[in-house]
Coordinates of C-alpha atoms in Angstrom, one line a residue:
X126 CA 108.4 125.7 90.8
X127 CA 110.5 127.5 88.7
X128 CA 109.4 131.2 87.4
X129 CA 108.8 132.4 83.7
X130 CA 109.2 135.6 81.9
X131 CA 106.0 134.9 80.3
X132 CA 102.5 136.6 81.2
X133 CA 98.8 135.7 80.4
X134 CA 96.8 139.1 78.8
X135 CA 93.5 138.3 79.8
X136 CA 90.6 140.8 78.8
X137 CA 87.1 141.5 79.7
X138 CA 84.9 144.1 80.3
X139 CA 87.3 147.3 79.0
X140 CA 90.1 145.7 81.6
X141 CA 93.2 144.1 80.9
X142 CA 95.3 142.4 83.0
X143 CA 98.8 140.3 83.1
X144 CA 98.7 137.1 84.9
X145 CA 102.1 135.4 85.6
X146 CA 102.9 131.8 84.4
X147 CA 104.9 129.7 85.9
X148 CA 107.2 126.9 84.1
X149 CA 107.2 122.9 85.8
X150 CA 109.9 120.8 85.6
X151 CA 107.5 118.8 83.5
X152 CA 104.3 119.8 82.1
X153 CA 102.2 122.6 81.0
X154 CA 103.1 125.6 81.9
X155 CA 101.0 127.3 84.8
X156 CA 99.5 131.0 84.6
X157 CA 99.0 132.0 88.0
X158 CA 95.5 133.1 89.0
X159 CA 96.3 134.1 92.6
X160 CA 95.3 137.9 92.8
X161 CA 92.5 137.4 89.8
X162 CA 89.7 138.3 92.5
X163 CA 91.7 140.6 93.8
X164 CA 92.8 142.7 90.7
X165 CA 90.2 142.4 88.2
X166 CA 86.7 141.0 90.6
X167 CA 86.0 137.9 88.7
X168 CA 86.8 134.0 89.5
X169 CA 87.4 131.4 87.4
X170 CA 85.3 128.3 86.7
X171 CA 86.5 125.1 86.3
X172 CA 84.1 122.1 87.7
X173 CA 86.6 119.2 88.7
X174 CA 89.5 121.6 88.7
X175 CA 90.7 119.6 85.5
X176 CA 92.8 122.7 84.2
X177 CA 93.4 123.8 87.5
X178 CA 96.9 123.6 89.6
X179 CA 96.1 123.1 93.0
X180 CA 99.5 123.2 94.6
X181 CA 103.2 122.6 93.5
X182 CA 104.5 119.6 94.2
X183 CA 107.8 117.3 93.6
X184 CA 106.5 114.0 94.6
X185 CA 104.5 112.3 91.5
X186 CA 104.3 113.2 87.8
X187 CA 101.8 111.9 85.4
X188 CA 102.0 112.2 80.9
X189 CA 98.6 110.6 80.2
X190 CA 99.1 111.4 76.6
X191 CA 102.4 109.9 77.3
X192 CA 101.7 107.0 79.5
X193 CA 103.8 108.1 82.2
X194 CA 103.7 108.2 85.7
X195 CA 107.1 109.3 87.7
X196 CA 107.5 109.3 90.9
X197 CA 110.5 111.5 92.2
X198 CA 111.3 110.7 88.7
X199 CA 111.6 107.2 88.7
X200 CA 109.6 105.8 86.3
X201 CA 106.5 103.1 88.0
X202 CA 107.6 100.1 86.2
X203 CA 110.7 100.4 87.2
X204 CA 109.9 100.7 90.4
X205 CA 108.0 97.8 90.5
X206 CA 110.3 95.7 88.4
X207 CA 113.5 96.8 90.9
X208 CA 112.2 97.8 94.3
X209 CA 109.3 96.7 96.7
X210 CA 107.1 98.7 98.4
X211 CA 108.8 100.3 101.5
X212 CA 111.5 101.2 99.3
X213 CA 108.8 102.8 97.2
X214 CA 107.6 104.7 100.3
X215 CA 110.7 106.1 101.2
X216 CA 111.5 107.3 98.0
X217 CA 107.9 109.1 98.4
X218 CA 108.4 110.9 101.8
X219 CA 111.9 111.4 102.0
X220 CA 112.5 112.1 97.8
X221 CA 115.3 109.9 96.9
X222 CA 115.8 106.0 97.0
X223 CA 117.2 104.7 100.3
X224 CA 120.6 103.5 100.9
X225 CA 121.0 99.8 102.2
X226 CA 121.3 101.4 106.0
X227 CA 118.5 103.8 105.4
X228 CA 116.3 101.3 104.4
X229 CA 117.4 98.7 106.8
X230 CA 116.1 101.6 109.6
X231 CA 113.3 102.5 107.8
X232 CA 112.0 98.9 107.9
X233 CA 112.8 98.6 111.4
X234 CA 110.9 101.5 112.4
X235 CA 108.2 100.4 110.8
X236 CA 107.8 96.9 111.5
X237 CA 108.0 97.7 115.1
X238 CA 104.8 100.2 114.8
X239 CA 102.7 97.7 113.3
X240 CA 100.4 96.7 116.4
X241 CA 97.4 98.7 117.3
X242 CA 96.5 99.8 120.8
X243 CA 94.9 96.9 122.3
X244 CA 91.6 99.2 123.3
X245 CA 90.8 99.5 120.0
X246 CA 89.8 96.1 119.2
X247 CA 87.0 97.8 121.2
X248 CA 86.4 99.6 118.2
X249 CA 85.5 97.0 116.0
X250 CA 83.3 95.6 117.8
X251 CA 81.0 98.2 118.0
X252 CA 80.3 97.7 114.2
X253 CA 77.7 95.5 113.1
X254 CA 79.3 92.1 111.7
X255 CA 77.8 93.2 108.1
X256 CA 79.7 97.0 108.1
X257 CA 81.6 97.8 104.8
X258 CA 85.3 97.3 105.4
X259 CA 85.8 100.6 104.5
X260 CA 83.1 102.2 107.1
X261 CA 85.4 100.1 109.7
X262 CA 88.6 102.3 108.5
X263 CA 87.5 105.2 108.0
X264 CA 86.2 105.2 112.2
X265 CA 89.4 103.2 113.2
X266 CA 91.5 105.1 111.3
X267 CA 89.7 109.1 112.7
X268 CA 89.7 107.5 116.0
X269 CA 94.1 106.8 116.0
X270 CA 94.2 110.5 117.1
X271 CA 92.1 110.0 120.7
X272 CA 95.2 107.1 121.1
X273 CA 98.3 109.0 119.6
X274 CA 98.3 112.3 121.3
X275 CA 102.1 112.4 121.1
X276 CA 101.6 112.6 116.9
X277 CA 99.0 115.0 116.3
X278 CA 100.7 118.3 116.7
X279 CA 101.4 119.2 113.2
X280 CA 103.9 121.9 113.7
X281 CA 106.3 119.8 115.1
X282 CA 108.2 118.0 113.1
X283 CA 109.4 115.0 114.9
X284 CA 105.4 114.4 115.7
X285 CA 104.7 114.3 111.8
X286 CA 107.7 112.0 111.1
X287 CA 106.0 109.5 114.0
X288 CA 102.6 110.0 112.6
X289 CA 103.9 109.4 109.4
X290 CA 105.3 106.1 110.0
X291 CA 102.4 104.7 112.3
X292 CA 100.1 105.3 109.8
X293 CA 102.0 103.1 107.0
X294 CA 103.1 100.9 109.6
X295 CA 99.4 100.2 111.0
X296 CA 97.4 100.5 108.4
X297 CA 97.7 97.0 107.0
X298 CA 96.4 95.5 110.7
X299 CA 94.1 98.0 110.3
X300 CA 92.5 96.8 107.5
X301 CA 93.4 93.0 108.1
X302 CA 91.1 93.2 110.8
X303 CA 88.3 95.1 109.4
X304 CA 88.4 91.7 107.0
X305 CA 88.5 89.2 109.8
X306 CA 85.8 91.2 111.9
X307 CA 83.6 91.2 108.6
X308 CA 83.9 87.8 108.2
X309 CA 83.4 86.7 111.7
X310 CA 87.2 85.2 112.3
X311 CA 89.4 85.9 115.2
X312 CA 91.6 89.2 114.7
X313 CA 95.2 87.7 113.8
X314 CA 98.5 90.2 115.8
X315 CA 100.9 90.9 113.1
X316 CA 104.6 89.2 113.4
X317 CA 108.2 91.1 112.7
X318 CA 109.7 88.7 111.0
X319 CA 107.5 88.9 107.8
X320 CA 107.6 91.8 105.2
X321 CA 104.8 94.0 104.5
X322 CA 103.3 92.2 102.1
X323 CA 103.6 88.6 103.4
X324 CA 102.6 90.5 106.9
X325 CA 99.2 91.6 105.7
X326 CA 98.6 88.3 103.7
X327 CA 99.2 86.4 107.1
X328 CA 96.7 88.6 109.0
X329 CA 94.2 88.3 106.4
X330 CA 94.2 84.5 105.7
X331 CA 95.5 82.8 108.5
X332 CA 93.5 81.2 112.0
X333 CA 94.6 80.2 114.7
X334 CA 93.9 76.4 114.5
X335 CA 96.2 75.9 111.8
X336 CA 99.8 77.0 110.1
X337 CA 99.5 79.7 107.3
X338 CA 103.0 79.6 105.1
X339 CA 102.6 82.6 102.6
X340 CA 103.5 82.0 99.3
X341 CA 106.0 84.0 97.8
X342 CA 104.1 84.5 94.3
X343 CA 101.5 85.6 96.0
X344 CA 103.3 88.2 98.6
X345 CA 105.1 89.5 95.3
X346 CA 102.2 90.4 93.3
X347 CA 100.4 92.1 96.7
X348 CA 103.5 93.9 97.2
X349 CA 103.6 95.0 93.7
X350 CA 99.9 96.3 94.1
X351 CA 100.4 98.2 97.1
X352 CA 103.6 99.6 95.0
X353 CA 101.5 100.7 91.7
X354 CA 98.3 102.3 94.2
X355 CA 100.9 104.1 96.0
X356 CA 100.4 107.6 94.8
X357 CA 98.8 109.1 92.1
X358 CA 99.3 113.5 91.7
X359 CA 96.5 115.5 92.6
X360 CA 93.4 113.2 92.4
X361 CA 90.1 113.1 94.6
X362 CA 91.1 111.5 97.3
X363 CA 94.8 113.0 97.8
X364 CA 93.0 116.5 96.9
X365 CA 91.0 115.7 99.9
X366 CA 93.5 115.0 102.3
X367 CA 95.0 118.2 101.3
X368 CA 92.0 120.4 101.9
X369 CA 90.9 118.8 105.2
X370 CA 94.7 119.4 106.1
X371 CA 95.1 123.2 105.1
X372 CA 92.6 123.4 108.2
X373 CA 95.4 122.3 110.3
X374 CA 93.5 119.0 111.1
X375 CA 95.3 116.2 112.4
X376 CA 97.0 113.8 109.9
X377 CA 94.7 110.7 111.5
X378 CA 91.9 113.1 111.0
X379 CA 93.0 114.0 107.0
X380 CA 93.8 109.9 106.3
X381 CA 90.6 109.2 107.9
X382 CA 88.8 111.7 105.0
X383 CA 91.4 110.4 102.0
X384 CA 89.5 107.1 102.9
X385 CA 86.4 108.3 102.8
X386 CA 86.8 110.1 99.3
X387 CA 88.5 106.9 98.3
X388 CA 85.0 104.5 98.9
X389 CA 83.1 106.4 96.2
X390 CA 83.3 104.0 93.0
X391 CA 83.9 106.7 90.6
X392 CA 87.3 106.4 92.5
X393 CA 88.7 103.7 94.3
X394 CA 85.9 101.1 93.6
X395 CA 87.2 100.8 89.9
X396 CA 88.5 97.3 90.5
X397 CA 85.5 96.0 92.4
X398 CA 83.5 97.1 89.4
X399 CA 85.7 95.6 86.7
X400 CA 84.9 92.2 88.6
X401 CA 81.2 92.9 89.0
X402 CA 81.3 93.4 85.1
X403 CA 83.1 89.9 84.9
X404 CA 80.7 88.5 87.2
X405 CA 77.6 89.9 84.7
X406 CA 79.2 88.1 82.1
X407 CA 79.5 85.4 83.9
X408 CA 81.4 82.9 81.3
X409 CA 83.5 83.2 78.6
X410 CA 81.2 82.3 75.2
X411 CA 78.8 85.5 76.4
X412 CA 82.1 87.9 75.4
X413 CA 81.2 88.5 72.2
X414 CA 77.8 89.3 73.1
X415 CA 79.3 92.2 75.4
X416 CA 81.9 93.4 73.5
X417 CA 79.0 94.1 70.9
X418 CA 77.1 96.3 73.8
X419 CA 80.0 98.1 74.9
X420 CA 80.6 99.1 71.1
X421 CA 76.9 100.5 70.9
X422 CA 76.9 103.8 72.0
X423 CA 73.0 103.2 73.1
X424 CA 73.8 100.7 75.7
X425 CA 74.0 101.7 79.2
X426 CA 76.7 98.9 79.2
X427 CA 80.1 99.3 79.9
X428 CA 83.5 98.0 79.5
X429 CA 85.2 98.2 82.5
X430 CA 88.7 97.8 83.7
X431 CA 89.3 99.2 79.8
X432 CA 91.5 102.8 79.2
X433 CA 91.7 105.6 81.6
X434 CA 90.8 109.1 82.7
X435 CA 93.8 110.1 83.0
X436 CA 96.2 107.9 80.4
X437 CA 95.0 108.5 77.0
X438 CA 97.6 105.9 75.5
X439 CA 98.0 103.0 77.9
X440 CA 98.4 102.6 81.7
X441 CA 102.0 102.2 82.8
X442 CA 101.1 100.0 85.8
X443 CA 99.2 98.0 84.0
X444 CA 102.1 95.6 81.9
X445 CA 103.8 94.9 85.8
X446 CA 99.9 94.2 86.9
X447 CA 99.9 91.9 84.0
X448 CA 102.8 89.7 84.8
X449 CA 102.1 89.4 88.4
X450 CA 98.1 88.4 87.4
X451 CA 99.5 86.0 85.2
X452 CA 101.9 84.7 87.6
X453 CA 99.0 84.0 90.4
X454 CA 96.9 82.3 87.7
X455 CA 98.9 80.1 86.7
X456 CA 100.1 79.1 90.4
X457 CA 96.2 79.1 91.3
X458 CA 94.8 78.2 88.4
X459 CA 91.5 79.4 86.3
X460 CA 90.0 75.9 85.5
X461 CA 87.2 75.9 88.1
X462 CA 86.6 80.5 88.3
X463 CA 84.6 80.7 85.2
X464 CA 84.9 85.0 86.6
X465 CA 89.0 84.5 86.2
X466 CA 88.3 82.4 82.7
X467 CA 86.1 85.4 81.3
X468 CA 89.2 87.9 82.7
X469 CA 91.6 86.2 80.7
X470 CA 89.5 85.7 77.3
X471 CA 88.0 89.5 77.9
X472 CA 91.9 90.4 77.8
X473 CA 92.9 88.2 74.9
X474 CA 90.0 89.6 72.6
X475 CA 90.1 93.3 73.1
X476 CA 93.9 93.5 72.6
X477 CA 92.5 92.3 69.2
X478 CA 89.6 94.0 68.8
X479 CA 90.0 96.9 66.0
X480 CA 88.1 98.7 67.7
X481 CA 89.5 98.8 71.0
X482 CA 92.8 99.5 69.7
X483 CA 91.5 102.3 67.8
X484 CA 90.2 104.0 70.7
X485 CA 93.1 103.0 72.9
X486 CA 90.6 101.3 75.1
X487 CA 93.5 99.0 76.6
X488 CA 93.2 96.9 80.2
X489 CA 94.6 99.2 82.8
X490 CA 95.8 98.7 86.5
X491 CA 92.1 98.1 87.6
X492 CA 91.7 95.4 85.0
X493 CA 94.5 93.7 86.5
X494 CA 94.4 93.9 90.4
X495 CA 91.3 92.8 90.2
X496 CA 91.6 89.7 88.9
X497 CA 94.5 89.4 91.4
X498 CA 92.2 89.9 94.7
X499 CA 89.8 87.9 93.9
X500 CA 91.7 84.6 93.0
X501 CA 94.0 85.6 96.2
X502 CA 90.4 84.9 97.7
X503 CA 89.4 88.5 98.5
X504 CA 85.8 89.7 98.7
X505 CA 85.3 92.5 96.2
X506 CA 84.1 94.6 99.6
X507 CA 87.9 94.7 100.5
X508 CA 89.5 95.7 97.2
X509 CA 88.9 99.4 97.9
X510 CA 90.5 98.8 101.7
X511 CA 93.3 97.7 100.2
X512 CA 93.8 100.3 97.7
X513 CA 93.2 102.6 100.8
X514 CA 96.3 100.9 102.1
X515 CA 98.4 101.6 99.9
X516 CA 97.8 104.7 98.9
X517 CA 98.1 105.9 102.9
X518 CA 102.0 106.4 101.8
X519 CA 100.9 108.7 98.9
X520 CA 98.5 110.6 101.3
X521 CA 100.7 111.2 104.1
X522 CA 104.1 112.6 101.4
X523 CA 101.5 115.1 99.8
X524 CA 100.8 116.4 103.6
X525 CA 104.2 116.8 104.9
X526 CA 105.2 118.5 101.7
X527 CA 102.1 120.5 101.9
X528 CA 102.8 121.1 105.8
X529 CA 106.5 122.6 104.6
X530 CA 105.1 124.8 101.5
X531 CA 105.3 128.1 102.6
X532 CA 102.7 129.1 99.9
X533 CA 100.2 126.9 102.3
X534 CA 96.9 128.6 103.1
X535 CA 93.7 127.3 103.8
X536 CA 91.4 125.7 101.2
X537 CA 88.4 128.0 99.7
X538 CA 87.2 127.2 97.0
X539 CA 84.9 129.9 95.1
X540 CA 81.6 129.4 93.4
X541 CA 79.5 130.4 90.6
X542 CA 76.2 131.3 92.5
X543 CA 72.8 130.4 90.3
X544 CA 70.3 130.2 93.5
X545 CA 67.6 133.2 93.9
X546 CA 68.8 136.7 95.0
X547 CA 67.4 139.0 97.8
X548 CA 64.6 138.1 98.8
X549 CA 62.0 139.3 101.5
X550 CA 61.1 137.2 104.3
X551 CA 57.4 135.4 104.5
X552 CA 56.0 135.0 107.9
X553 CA 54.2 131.4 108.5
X554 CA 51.0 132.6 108.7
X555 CA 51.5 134.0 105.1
X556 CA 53.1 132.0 102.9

């Protein structure tokens, strides 16, 4: 964070007082509300914390006007054009891209922390067969530090470098077998001699009673997924592992509540419910039909999968989504999915649409990964487990940089109080 000779005047109430600003390397600049309360009695309110800087931080930087999205930066489709996603994860917790040794050791050190204490498999079973993937993780996940005492001490920093790499390491069988338990299927160990991606693709898909090969197109495009969820600056869910953190809570504990934040579908279940619109309409002729409703401003309706929060322009994951969708369709194949035939004509006509282009209303990484799962053969219950995956790396690099900032303090949020003011107290008898 670097410091600025300029100062915010702010008046009210016959008081004036100068606020410092700091300048990012990128970005805005920052005025610095940190003694407000203290100097002049008032907060600030700001529902969302949309214009609100919640920490400094070097590891992700996002231009939504722009359509950018930097990671110690590198821009995101060139990451996931040139690298794959360990190299992606190193690059987020250590700040710059590995060298061929480093990443040779950092893949060794994470492949070999890949199994899970057998006693969990306990675990699982004490969730009913029909339990939400992500209600598996986020118990399986809090419940890593009652097995990993030797990683939950957070003010040692060998402890956080282990905890740090079990986490990425494990989380895939972690969630692997929350999909085989919901579906009833054998839990299936993980093997060293497969990458990350082909790894989890194993444990998902293969049985016991027959050979699984995994196919190469397919590992690709789940690797680039896991690569384009990786982090994402300050949202919900990483705000959230940062609060529960600033308590000093253990980083199983602070994944464990990043997942939880994640399930909500204002958040990570934006994929699941770009294919639940597809399913609704359900083959490719009703299109028109829905474009129509998702133009009316009346309709409850709508589209999507289609622009962003945050990117006002276009999504920079979304043109590497693209190819590798494309690439798994055509080795799979859309002739007999009427839900992957509506994707593709959905695409093709609002990249026309006047409309749509207008509004800048263009697919976006959601859209895209999506369609991806679900002709991989993924329930839509395990898209947000898998976004929970890969976004683990993400989590755990804003918590060791937030572990190391000396500005840390404990999250406490203020409020602006509407309820009733003093007020006597009524005994039972009459009230």
């Amino acid at each position: 964070m670097a410091d600025s000779n300029k100062t915010a005047t702010l008046k009210f109430d016959g008081k004036e007082l100068e606020l410092p600003m700091h300048s990012p390397t990128a970005g805005p600049d920052v005025i610095d509300i940190g003694k407000l309360y203290a100097q002049g009695d008032v907060f600030t309110f700001d529902p969302g914390f949309t214009s609100t800087a919640s920490c400094a931080s070097t590891i992700t930087f996002i231009d939504g006007e722009k359509g950018e999205l930097l990671h110690r930066g590198y821009p995101i489709d060139q990451l996931a054009e040139k690298s794959h996603f360990l190299e992606v994860c190193y690059l987020l917790l250590y700040g710059e891209l590995p060298t061929a040794e480093q990443l040779e050791d950092f893949e060794s050190r994470v492949t070999n922390h890949t199994m899970l204490h057998e006693q969990m498999t306990y675990f699982y079973r004490g969730f009913r067969r029909d339990a939400h993937p992500m209600a598996i993780m986020v118990g399986v996940v809090g419940a890593m530090s009652a097995f990993y005492h030797d990683s939950t001490d957070i003010s040692d920093p060998w402890q956080r470098e282990v905890a740090s790499i079990r986490l990425i390491a494990k989380m895939p069988t972690i969630a692997a077998w929350a999909y085989k338990y919901h579906i009833g299927q054998p839990f299936v160990y993980p093997r060293n001699d497969l990458d990350y991606a082909s790894n989890f693709l194993r444990m998902c898909f293969s049985v016991p009673a027959e050979e699984y090969e995994v196919n190469p197109i397919l590992s690709r495009a789940m690797d680039r997924i896991f690569t384009l969820h990786a982090d994402h600056e300050q949202n919900a869910s990483t705000s959230t592992v940062r609060l529960a953190s600033s308590s000093g809570a253990n980083p199983f504990a602070c994944i464990a509540a990043g997942i939880a934040c994640l399930w909500g579908p204002a958040h990570g279940g934006a994929n699941q419910a770009c294919l639940e619109m597809l399913r609704e309409i359900g083959t490719p002729d009703r299109i028109p039909e829905y474009i129509e409703k998702a133009k009316d401003k009346n309709d409850p309706f709508r589209l999507m999968g289609f622009g962003h929060r945050v990117y006002k322009n276009f999504d920079p994951r979304a043109k590497v989504m693209k190819q590798s969708a494309d690439e798994v369709l055509d080795l799979l194949g859309v002739e007999n999915n009427p839900t992957l035939q509506t994707a593709k004509e959905l695409e093709r006509v609002a990249l026309e649409d006047p409309y749509f282009k207008d509004k800048k209303l263009y697919p976006n990484v959601d859209f895209y990964s999506g369609i991806i799962l679900d002709a991989m053969g993924f329930p839509t219950s395990m898209f947000t487990p898998i976004f929970a995956l890969a976004r683990t790396v993400g989590w755990i690099s804003q918590w060791k940089e937030q572990l190391s900032d000396p500005a840390h303090k404990i999250g406490r949020p203020r409020q602006l109080y509407t309820g009733a003011t003093f007020r006597d107290y009524v005994d039972v008898e009459n009230r």
